[in-house]
Coordinates of C-alpha atoms in Angstrom, one line a residue:
Chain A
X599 CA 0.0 0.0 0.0
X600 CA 1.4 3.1 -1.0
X601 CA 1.4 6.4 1.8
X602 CA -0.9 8.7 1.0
X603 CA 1.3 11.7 2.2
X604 CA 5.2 12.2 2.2
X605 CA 7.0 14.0 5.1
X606 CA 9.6 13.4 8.0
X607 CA 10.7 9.5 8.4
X608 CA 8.5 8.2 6.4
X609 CA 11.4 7.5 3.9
X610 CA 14.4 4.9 4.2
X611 CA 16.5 5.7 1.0
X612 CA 15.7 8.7 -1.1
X613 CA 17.6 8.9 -4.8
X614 CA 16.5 11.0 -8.0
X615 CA 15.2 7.5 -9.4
X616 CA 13.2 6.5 -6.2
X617 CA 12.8 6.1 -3.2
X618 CA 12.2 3.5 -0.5
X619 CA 9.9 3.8 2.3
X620 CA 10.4 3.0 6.1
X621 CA 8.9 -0.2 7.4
X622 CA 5.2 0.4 8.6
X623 CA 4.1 1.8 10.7
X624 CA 6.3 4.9 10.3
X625 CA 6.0 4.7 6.6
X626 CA 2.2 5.8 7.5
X627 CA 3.3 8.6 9.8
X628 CA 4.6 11.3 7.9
X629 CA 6.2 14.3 9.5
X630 CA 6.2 15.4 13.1
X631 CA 4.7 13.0 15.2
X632 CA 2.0 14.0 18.3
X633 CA 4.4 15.0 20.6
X634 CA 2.2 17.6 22.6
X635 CA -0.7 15.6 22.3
X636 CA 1.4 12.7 24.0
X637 CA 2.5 15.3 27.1
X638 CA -1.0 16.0 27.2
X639 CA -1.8 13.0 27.7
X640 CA 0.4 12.4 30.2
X641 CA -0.9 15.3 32.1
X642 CA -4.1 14.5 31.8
X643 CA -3.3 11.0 33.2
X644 CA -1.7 12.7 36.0
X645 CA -4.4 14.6 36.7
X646 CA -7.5 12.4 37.3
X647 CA -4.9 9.4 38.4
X648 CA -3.9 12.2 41.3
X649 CA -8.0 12.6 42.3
X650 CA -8.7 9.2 41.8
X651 CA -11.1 7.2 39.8
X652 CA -13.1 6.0 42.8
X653 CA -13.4 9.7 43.6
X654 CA -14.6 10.8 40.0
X655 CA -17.2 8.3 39.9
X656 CA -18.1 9.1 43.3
X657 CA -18.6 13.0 42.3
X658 CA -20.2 11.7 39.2
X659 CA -22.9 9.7 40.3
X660 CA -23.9 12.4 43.2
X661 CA -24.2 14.8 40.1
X662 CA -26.5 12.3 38.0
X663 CA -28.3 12.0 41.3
X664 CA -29.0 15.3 41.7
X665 CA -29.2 16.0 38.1
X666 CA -31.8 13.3 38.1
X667 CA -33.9 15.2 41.0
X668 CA -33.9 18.5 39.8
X669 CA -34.5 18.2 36.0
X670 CA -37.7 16.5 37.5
X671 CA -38.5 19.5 38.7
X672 CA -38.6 21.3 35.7
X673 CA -42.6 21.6 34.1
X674 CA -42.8 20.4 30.7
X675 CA -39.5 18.7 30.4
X676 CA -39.0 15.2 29.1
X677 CA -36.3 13.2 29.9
X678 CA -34.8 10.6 28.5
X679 CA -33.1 7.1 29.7
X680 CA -33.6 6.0 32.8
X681 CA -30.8 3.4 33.2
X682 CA -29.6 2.4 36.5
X683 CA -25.9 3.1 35.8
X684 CA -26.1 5.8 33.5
X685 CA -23.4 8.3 33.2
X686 CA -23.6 12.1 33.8
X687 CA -25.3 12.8 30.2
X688 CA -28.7 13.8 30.3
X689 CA -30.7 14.5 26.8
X690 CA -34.2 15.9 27.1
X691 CA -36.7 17.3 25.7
X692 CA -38.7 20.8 26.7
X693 CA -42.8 21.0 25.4
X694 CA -42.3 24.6 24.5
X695 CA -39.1 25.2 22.7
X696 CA -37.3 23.5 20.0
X697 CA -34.0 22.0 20.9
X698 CA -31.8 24.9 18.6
X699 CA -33.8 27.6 20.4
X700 CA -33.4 25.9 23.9
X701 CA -29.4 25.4 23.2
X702 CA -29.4 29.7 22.2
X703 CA -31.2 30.8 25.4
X704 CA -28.7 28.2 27.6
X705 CA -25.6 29.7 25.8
X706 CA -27.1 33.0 27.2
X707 CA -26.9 31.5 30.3
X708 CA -23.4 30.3 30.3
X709 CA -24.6 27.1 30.0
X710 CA -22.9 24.8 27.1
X711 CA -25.7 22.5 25.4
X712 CA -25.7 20.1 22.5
X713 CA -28.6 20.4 20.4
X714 CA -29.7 18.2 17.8
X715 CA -30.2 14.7 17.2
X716 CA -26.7 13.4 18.5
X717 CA -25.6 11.3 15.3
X718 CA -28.3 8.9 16.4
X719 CA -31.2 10.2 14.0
X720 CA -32.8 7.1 13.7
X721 CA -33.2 6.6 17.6
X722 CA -34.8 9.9 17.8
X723 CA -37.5 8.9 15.1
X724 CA -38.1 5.8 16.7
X725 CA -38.7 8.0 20.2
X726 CA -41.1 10.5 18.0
X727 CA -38.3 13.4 18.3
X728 CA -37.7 14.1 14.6
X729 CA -37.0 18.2 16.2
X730 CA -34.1 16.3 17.9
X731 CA -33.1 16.9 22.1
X732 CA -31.0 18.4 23.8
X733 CA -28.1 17.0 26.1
X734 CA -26.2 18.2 29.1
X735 CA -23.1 16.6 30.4
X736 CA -21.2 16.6 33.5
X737 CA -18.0 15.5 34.6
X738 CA -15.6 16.3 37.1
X739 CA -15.4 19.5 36.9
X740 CA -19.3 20.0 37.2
X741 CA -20.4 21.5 40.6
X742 CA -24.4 20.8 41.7
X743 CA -24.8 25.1 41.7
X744 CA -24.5 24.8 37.7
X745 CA -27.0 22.2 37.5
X746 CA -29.3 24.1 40.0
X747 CA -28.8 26.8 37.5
X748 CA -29.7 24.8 34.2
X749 CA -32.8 23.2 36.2
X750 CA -33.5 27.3 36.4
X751 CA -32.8 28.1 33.2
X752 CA -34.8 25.3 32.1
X753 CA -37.3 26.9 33.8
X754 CA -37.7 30.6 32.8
X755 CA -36.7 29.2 28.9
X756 CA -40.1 27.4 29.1
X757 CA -41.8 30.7 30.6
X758 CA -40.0 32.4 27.5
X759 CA -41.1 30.3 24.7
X760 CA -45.2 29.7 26.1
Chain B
X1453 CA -11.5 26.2 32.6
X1454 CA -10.8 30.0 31.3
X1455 CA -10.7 33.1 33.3
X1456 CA -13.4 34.2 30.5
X1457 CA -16.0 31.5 31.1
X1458 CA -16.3 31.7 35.0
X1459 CA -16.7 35.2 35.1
X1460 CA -19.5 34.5 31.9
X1461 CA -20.7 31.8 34.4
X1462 CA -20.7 34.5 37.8
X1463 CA -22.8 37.0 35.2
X1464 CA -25.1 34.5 34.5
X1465 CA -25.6 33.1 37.5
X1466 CA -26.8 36.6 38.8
X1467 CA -30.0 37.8 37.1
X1468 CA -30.7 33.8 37.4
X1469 CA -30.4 33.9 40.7
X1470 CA -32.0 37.7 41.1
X1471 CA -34.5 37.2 38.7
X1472 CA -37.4 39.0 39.3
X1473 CA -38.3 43.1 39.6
X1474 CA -36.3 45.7 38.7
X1475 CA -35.6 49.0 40.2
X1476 CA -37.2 50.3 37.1
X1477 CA -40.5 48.5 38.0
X1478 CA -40.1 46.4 34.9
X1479 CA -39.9 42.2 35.2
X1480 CA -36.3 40.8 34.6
X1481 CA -35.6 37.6 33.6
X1482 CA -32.5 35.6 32.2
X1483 CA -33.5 35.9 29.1
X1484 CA -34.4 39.5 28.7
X1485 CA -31.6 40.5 26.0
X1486 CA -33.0 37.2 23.1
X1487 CA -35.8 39.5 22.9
X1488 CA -33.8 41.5 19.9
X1489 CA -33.8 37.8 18.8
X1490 CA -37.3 36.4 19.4
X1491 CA -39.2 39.4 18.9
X1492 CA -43.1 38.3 19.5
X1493 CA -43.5 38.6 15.8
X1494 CA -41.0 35.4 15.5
X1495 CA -42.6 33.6 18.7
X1496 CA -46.1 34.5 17.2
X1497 CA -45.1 32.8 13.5
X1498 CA -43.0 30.1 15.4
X1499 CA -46.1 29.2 16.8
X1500 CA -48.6 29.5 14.2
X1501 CA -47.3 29.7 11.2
X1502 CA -49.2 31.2 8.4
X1503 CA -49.8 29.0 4.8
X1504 CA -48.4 25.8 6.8
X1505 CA -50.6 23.2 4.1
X1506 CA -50.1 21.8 1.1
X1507 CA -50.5 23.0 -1.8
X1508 CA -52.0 20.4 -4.2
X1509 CA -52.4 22.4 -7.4
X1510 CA -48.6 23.9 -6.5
X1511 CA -46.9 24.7 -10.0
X1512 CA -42.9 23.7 -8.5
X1513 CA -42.1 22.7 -5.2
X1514 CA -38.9 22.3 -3.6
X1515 CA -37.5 20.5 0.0
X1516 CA -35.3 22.0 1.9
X1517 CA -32.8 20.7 4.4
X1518 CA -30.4 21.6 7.1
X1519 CA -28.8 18.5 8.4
X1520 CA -26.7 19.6 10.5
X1521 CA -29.9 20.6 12.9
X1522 CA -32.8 18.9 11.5
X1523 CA -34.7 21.9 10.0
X1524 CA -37.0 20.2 6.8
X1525 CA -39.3 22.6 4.7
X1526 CA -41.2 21.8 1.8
X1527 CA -42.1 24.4 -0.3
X1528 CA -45.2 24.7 -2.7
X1529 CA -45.2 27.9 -5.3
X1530 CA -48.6 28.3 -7.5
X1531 CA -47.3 30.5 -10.3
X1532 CA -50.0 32.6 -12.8
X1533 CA -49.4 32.1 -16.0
X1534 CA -47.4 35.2 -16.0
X1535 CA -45.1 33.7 -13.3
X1536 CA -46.4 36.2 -10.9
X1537 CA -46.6 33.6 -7.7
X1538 CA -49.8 33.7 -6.6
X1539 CA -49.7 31.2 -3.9
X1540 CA -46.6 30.0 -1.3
X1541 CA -47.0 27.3 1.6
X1542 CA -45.1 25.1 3.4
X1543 CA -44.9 22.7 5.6
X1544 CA -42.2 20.7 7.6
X1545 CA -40.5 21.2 11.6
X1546 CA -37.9 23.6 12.6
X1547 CA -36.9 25.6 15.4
X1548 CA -39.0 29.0 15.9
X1549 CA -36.4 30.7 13.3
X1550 CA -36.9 28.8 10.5
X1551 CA -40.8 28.5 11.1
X1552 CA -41.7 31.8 11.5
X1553 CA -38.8 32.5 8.3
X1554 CA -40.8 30.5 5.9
X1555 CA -44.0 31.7 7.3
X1556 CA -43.3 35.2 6.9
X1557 CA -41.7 34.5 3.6
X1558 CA -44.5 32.9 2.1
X1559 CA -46.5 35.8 2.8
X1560 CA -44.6 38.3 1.6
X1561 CA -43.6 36.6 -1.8
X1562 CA -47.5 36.3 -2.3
X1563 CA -48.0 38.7 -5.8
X1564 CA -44.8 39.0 -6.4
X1565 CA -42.9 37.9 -9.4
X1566 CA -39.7 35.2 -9.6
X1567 CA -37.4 37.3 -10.2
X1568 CA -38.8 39.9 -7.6
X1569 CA -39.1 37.3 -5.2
X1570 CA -35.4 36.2 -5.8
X1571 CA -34.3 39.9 -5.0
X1572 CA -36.2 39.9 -2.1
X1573 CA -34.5 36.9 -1.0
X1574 CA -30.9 38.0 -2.1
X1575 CA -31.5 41.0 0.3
X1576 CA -33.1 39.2 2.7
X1577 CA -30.2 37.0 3.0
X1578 CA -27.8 40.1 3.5
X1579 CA -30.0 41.5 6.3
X1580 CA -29.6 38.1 8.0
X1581 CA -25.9 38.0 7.6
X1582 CA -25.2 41.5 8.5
X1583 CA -28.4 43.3 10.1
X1584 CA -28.5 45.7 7.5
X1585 CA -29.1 45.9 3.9
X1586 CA -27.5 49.5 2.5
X1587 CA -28.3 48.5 -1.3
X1588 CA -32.0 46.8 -0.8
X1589 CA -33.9 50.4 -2.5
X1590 CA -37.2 51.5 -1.8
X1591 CA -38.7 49.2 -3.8
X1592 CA -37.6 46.5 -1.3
X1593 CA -38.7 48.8 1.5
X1594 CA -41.9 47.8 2.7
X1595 CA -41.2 44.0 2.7
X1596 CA -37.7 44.3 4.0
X1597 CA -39.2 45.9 7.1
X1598 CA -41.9 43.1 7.4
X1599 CA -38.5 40.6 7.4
X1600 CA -36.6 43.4 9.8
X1601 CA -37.6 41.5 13.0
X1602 CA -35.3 38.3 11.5
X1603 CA -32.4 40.8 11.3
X1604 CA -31.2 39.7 14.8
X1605 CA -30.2 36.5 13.6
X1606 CA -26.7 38.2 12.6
X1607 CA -25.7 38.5 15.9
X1608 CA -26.0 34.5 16.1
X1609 CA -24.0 33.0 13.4
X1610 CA -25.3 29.3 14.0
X1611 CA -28.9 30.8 13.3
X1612 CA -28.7 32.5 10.0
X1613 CA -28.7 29.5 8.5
X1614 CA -31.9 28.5 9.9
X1615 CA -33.1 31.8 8.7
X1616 CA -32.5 31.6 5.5
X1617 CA -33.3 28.2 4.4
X1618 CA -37.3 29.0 3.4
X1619 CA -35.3 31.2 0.8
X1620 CA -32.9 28.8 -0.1
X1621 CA -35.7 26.5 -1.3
X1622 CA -38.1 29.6 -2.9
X1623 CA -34.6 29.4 -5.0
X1624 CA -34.6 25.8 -5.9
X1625 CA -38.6 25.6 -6.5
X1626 CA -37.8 28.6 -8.7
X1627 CA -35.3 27.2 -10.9
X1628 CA -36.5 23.9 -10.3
X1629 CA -33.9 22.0 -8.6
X1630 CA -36.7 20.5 -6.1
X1631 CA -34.2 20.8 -3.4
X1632 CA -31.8 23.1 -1.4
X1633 CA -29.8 23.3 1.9
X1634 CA -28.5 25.9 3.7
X1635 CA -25.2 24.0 4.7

């Protein structure tokens, strides 16, 4: 298989007539390798290695918790999945406002939303949600006061739109 | 996690928190500034949307897509002989933008002929890309200012497109391409 791009170390010999490649796999990775992605790897490796996984899914399942609690709260909002161990994504629905408008007013709010149908467009037909959802997600670095303020947000977007 | 974004977050947080009455008298809310955005002409088209039917005696027709969120229209024209268009409807789902774009489109390209209707669109689409329109003319006047509550949508540069995809397919069922997108 010839590479589809030349660069740095890719080659063995190189002669006016022709040249000869470097055994795969470098013959495949022309040029300058990912040397800060690899550090930043490392650091991120670091990181959540130093807090612990036990910790980070400790955090993360009081989140979905609580996550799970308040967007309960909110009046017209549909949720979806309800699996046991479910991670801290939630995608939902909202009676009044289509997901594209929803995701506008959140961004207003300093709140980061995908809207959409999530590359999964034939799930959402099969749910009746050709509009689409729209999905929150929390990790580590999520505190419980930002999902208080999305369950708010939620709130007073639905008030908006009626 | 940028300087920028938690003091974004600390802003936001406030009138969330705060919401309510201002000193003013007037009702503040944490949406107050998407008004520019979703004028009640928008939220009243969004909602009901004017011509949404098919048109089964339509003379070209035309769907239009945006697949990167969803947004479907199809587009019926019924053009006099003339080719003065004296019917447009649509129907389809999309967010309030789009809705209330092809609904106030189809009313406003009612009488009009192709090739005024593609002017109108042409400046339409420069109003939603850049608030204004300097070259539109008087004779675009009174239906550009029927379109003016769209203009916010050039603040939002994800949302023109969902703007101006009703025009995108006028185009299409014009020259007959049966579909468009706005991507």
């Amino acid at each position: 298989m010839p590479p589809f791009l030349g660069g740095g170390d890719m080659i063995s010999v190189v002669t006016f007539e022709k040249s000869e490649w470097a055994p795969v796999p470098a013959k495949f990775e022309a040029g300058t390798p990912a040397i800060i992605e690899a550090v930043g790897l490392h650091a991120a490796i670091d990181y959540v290695t130093a807090i612990g996984m036990g910790a980070i899914e400790a955090h993360e399942r009081a989140l979905v918790d609580h996550a799970t609690a308040r967007l309960a709260q909110v009046p017209g909002l549909t949720l979806l999945g309800a699996a046991q161990d479910r991670g801290g994504v939630f995608a939902f629905g909202l009676d009044a406002a289509h997901p594209h408008d929803l995701a506008t007013l959140l961004d207003r709010a300093g709140i980061a939303v995908r809207a959409g149908r999530h590359c999964a467009e034939p799930l959402h037909a099969r749910f009746g949600l050709e509009n689409g959802t729209t999905r929150a997600s929390f990790g580590l670095y999520t505190t419980k006061d930002e999902i208080d303020l999305l369950a708010q947000a939620l709130a007073e977007a639905r008030e908006f739109f009626k | 996690m940028s300087a920028g974004s938690d003091r974004r977050r600390a802003e936001a947080a406030q009138p969330a928190s705060t919401g309510g009455v201002n000193p003013s008298g007037q009702t503040t809310g944490l949406f107050d500034d998407l008004r520019d955005l979703y004028q009640e002409v928008i939220l009243d088209h969004g909602r009901k949307p004017r011509n949404f039917r098919r048109l089964d005696d339509a003379t070209a027709t035309a769907r239009g897509d945006n697949p990167m969120c969803g947004d479907r229209i199809e587009l019926f024209v019924k053009q006099a002989p003339d080719g003065t268009i004296a019917e447009a409807a649509f129907q389809g789902r999309g967010c309030a933008i789009s809705t209330a774009s092809a609904s106030l489109m189809t009313e406003t390209v009612t009488g009009k002929t192709a090739e005024q209707a593609r002017a109108l669109g042409a400046a339409f689409r420069e109003l939603a890309m850049t608030g204004t329109c300097p070259d539109c003319g008087a004779a675009l006047a009174d239906d550009m200012e029927r379109l003016a509550p769209l203009s916010g949508v050039h603040e939002f540069p994800s949302r023109v497109k969902c703007a101006t995809l009703a025009w995108h397919t006028l185009n299409a069922a014009l020259d007959g391409a049966q579909e468009a997108s706005s991507e």
